[in-house]
CSV table of C-alpha atoms in Angstrom, one decimal:
chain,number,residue,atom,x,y,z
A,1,UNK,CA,138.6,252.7,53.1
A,2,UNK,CA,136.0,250.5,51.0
A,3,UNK,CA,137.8,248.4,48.6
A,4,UNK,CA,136.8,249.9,44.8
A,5,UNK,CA,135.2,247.2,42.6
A,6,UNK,CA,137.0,245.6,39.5
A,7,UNK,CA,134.6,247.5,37.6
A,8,UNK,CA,135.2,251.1,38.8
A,9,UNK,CA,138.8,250.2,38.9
A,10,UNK,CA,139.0,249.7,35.1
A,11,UNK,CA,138.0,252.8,33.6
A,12,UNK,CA,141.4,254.4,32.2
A,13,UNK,CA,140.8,253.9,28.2
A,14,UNK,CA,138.0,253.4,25.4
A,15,UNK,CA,139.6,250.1,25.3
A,16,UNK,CA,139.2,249.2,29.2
A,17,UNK,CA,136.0,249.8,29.1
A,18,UNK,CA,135.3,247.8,26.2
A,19,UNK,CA,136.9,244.6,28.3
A,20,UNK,CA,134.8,245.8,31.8
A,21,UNK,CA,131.1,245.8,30.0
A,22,UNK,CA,132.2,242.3,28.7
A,23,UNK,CA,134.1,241.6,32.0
A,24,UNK,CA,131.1,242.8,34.2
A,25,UNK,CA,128.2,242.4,32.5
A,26,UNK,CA,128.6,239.2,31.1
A,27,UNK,CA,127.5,237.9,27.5
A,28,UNK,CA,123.6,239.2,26.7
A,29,UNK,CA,121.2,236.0,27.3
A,30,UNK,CA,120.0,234.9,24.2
A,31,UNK,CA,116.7,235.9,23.7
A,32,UNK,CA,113.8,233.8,23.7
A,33,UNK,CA,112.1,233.8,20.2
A,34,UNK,CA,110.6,230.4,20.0
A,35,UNK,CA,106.8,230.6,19.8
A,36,UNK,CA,104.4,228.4,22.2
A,37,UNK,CA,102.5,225.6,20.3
A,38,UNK,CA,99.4,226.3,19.0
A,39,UNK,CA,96.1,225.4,21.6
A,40,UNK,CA,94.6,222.0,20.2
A,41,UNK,CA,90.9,220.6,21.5
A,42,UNK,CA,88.9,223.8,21.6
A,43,UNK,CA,85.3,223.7,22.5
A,44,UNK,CA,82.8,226.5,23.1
A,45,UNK,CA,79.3,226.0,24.3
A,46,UNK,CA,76.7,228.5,25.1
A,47,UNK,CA,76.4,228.3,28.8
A,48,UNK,CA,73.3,230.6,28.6
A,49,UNK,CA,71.9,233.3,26.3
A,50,UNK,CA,74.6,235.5,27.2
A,51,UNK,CA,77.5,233.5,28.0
A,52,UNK,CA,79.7,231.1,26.3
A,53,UNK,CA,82.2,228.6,28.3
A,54,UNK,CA,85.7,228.1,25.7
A,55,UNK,CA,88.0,225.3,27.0
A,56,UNK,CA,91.7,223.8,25.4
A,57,UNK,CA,94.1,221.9,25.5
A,58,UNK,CA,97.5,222.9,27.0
A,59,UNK,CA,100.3,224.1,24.7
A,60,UNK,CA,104.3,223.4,24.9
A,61,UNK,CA,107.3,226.0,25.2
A,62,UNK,CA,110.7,225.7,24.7
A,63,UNK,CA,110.6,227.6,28.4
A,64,UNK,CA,107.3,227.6,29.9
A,65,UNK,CA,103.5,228.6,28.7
A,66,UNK,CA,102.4,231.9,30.8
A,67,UNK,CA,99.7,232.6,29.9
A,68,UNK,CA,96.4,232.1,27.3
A,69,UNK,CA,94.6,234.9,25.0
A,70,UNK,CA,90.5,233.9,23.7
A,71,UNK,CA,89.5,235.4,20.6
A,72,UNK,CA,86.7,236.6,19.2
A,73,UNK,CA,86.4,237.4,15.7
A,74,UNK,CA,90.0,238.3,16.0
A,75,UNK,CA,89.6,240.5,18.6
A,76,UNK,CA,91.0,239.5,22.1
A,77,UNK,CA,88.3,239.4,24.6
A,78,UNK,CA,89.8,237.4,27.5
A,79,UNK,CA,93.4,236.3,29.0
A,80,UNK,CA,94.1,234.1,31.5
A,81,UNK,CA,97.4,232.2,33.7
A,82,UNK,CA,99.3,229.6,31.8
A,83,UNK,CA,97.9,227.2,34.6
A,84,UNK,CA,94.3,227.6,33.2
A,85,UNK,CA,93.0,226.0,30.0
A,86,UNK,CA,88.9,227.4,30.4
A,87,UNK,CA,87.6,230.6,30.5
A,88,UNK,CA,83.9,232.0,30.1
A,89,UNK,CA,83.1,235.0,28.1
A,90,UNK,CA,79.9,237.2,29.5
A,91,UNK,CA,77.9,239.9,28.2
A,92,UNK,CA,77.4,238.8,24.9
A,93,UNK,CA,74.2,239.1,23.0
A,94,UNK,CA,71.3,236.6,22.7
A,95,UNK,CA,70.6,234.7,19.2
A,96,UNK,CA,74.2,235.5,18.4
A,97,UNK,CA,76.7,233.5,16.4
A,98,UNK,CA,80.1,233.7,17.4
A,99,UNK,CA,83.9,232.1,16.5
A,100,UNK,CA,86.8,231.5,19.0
A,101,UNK,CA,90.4,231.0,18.6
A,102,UNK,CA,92.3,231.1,21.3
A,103,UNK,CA,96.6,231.5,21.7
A,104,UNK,CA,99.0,230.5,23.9
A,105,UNK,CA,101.8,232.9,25.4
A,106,UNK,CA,105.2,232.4,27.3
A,107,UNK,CA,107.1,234.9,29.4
A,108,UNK,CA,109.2,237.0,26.2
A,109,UNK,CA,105.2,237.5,24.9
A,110,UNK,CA,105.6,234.9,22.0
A,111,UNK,CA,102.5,234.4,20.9
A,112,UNK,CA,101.2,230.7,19.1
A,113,UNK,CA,99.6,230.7,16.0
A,114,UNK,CA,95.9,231.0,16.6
A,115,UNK,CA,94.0,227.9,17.6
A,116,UNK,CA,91.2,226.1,14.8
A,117,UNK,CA,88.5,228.5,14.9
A,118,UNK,CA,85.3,227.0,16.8
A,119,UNK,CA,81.6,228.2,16.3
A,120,UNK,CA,79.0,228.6,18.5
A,121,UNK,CA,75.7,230.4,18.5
A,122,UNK,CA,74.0,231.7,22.0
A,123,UNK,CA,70.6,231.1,22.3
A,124,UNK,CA,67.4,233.1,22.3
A,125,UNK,CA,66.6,235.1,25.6
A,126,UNK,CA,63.6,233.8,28.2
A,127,UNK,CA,63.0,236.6,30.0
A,128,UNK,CA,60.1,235.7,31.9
A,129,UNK,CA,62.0,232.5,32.8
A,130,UNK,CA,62.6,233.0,36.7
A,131,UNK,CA,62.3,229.2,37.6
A,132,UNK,CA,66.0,227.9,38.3
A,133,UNK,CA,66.3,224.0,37.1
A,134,UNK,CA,65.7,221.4,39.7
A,135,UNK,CA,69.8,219.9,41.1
A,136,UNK,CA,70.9,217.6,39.5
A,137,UNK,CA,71.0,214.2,41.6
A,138,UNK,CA,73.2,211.0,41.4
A,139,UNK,CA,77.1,212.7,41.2
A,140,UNK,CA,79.8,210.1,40.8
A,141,UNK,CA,83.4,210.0,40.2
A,142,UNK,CA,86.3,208.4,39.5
A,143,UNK,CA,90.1,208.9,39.4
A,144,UNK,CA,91.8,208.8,36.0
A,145,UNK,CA,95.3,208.7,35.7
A,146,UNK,CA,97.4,211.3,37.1
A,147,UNK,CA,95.8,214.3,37.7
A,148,UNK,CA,92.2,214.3,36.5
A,149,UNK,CA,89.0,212.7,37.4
A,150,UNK,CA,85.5,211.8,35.3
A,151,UNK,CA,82.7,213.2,36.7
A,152,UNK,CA,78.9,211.8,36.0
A,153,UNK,CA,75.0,212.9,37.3
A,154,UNK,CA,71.4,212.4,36.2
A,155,UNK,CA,69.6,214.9,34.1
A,156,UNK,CA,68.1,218.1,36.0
A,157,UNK,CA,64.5,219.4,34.5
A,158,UNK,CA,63.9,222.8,33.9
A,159,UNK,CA,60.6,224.5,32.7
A,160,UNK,CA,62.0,225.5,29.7
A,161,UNK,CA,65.3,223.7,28.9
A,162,UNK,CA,68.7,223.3,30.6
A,163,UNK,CA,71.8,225.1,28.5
A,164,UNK,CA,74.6,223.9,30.7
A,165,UNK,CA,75.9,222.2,33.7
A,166,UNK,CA,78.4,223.9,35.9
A,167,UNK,CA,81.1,222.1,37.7
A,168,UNK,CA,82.3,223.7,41.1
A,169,UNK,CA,85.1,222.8,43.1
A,170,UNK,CA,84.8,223.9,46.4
A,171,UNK,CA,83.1,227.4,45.7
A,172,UNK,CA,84.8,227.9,42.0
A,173,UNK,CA,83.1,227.3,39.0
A,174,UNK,CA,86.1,225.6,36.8
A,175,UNK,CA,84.2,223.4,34.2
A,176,UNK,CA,80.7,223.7,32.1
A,177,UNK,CA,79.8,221.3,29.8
A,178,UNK,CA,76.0,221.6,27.5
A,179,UNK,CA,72.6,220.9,28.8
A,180,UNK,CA,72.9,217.7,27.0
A,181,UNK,CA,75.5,216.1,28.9
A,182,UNK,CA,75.7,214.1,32.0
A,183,UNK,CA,79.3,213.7,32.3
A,184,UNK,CA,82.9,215.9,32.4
A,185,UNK,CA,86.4,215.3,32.9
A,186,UNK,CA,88.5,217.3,34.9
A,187,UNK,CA,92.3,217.8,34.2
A,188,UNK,CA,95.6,219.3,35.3
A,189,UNK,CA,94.6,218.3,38.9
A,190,UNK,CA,97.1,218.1,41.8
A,191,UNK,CA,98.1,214.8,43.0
A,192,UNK,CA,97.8,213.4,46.6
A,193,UNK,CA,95.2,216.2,46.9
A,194,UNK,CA,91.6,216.2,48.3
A,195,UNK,CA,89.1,217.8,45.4
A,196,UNK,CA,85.2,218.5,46.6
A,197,UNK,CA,83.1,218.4,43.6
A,198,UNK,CA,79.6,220.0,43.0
A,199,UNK,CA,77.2,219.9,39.8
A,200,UNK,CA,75.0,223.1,38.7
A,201,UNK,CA,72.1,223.3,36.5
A,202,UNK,CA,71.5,226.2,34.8
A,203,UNK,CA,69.2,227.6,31.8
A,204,UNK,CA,69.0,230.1,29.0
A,205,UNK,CA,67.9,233.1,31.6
A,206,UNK,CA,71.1,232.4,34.0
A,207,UNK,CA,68.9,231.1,36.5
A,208,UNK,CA,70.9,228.5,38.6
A,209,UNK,CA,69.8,225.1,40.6
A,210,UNK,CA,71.0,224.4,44.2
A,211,UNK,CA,74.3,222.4,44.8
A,212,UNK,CA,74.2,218.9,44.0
A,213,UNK,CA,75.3,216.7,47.3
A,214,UNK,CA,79.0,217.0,47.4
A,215,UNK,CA,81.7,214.4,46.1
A,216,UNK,CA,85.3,213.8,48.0
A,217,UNK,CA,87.9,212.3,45.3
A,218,UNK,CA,91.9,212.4,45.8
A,219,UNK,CA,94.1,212.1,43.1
A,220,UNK,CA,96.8,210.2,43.1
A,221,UNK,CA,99.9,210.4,45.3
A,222,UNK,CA,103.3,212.1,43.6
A,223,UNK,CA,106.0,209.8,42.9
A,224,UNK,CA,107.7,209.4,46.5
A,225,UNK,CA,104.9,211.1,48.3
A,226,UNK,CA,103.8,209.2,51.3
A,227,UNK,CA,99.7,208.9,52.5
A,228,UNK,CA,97.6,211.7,52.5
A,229,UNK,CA,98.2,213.8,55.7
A,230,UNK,CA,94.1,215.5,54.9
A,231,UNK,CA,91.8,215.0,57.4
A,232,UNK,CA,88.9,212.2,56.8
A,233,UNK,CA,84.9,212.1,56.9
A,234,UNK,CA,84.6,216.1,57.8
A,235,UNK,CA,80.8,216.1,58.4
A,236,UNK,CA,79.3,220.2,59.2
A,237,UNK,CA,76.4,220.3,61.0
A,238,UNK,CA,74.4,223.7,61.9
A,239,UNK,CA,73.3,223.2,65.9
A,240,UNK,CA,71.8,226.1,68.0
A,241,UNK,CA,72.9,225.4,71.9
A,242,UNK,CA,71.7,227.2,74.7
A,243,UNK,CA,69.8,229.7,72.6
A,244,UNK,CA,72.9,230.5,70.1
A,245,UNK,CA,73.6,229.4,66.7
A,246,UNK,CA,76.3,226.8,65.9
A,247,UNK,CA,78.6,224.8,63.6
A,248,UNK,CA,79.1,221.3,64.8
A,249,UNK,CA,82.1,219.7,63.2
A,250,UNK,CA,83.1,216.0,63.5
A,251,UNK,CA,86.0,213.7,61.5
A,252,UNK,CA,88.9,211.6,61.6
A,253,UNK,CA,92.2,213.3,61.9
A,254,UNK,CA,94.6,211.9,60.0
A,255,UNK,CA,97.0,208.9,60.2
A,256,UNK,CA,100.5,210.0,60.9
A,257,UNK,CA,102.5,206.7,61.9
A,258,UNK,CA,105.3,205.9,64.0
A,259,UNK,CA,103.3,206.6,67.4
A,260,UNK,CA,103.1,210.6,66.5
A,261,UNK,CA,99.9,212.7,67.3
A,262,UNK,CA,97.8,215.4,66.0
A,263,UNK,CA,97.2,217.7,68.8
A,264,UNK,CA,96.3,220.6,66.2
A,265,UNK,CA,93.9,221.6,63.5
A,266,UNK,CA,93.3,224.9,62.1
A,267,UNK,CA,89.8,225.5,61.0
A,268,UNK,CA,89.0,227.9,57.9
A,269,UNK,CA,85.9,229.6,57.1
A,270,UNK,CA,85.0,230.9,53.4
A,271,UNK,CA,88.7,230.0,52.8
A,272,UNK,CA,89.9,232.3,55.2
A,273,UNK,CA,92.0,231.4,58.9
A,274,UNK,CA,89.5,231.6,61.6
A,275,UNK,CA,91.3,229.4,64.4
A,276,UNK,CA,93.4,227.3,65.4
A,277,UNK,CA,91.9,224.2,67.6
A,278,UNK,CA,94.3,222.4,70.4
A,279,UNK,CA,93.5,219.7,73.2
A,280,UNK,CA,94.4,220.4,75.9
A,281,UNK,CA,94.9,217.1,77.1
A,282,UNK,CA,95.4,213.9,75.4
A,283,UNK,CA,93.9,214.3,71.8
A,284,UNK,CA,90.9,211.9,70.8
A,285,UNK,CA,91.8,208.6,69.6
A,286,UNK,CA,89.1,208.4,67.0
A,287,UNK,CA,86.4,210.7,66.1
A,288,UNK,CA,86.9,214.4,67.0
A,289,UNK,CA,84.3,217.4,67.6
A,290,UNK,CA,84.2,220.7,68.2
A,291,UNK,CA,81.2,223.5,68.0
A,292,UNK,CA,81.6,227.0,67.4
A,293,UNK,CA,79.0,229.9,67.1
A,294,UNK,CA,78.3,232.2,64.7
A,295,UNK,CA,76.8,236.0,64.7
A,296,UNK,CA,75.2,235.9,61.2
A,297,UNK,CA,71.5,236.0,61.0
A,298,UNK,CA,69.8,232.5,59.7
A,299,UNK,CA,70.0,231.6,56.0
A,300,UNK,CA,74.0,232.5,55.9
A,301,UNK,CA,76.1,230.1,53.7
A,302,UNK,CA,79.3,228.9,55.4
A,303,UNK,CA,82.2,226.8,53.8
A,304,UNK,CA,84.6,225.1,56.1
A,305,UNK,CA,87.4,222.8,55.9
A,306,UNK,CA,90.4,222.0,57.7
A,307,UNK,CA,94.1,220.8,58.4
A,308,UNK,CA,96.1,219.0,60.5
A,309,UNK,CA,99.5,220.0,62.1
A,310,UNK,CA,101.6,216.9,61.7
A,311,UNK,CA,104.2,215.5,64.4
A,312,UNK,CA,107.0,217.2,62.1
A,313,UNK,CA,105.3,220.6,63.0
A,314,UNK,CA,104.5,220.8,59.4
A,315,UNK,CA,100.9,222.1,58.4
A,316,UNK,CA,99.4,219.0,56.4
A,317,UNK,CA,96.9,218.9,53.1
A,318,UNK,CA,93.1,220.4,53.5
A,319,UNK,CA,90.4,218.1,54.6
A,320,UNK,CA,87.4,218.2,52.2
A,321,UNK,CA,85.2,221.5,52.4
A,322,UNK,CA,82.0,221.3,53.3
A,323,UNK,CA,79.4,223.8,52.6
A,324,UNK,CA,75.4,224.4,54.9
A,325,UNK,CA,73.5,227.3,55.4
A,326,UNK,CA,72.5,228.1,59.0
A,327,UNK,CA,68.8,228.0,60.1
């Protein structure tokens, strides 16, 4: 016969059950009333005639920030995680002028006074403007600190005028600074972690430049983090053998220490798992290789990276992506 809880047991008076609820249950948690602080730093550019990229500062909570609400006008137009501090708002009209505010919330939905408003004004349509800017040439980069990096590039040229750069890492837009600028800074950035870093042009009628050549920065190591475990100098290279289209793919694997081996890399394509490479003899001691075909037609866009399985049988951090189109 099953054993009857303390609370079922004590249910004989008004007065029992008074002492089970507070016996049971427990004091109520107090509830969280304290408000985020308000987003400092806002910005908002036009990224074209019918966009506008709004970017802030992080806020403080007494718990933790979950999440951000963008304003327009008062109304809300956009909400995003508490890990993100830059959104862009679409669809909005040519020759417009505009103001943002933008609030922090936590996890009780206490919401932070609204943020200084900022203006901005998107500009006039081009709608026989089909020519995308030329790339812009020249990236550099720098670590900064923990957790961010500076970013710099020439000046792209555009037929009529370029409205905004677009930062991209990997294949995610996360940054846009104005037409006039040649540099950015990038923030809230993992550390010990490979970032691959491409610049966009683009102009008033949304047309978009190419990639610029790619950029490899890591951050930092954490505080009692060792080396990175990413694998080095991935190089991509699109190879048709025996009639068939290919992906050639050649690095370092990375340094592990203490004798041990990497015997196993997965590879992943358009961030997704597509296999798992092992030697089946003695792994190479220096640069490694290894081809694969694909059954796309010519012209397809392919993103790859990889990882390492370490001697500890733990999966290791991402090797740079790198990004071709197959001919």
């Amino acid at each position: 016969m099953q054993r009857p809880t303390v609370c079922a047991v004590l249910t004989c008076s008004a007065a029992v059950l008074v002492l089970t609820a507070a016996g049971c249950a427990g004091a109520p948690p107090d509830r969280d009333t304290e408000k985020p602080t308000s987003p400092g730093g806002v910005t908002a550019q036009a990224g074209s005639a019918t966009s506008v990229h709004v970017m802030w500062d992080r806020s403080t909570d007494n718990e933790a920030v979950a999440g951000y609400e963008v304003y327009e006008d008062g109304a809300r137009v956009e909400a995003v995680t508490g890990e993100r501090n830059m959104t862009d708002i679409d669809r909005l009209t040519p020759s417009t002028a505009y103001t943002f505010t933008v609030r922090a919330r936590d996890a009780a939905g206490n919401l932070s006074a609204p943020s200084d408003a900022v203006p901005v004004t998107t500009p006039a349509p081009t709608p026989d403007d089909r020519k995308a800017p030329s790339v812009p040439g020249g990236l550099r980069g720098r670590v900064e600190g923990d957790g961010a990096v500076g970013l710099s590039w020439r000046r792209a040229t555009d037929d009529t005028a370029v409205t905004s750069y677009d930062i991209y890492q990997e294949d995610s837009r996360i940054h846009s600074v104005r037409g006039t600028a040649t540099t950015a800074r990038i923030t809230g950035l993992r550390p010990g972690t490979v970032y691959t870093f491409t610049v966009r042009a683009r102009d008033a009628a949304e047309n978009s430049s190419g990639d610029s050549a790619p950029l490899d920065l890591t951050t930092a190591p954490g505080r009692g983090e060792g080396p990175s475990t990413a694998p080095r100098d991935l190089r991509a290279t699109a190879r048709t053998k025996d009639g068939a289209r290919g992906i050639e793919l050649e690095w370092t694997p990375p340094r592990v220490g203490r004798g041990g081996e990497v015997r196993e890399h997965q590879l992943f394509i358009d961030g997704e798992l597509a296999t798992t490479i092992v030697w089946g003899g003695d792994p190479p001691a220096g640069t490694a290789t290894y081809h694969f075909t694909v059954g796309e037609p010519p012209g397809t866009r392919y993103s790859v990276k990889l990882r390492a399985k370490l001697p500890d049988g733990k999966w290791g951090d991402f090797s740079a992506q790198r990004t071709l189109v197959t001919r």
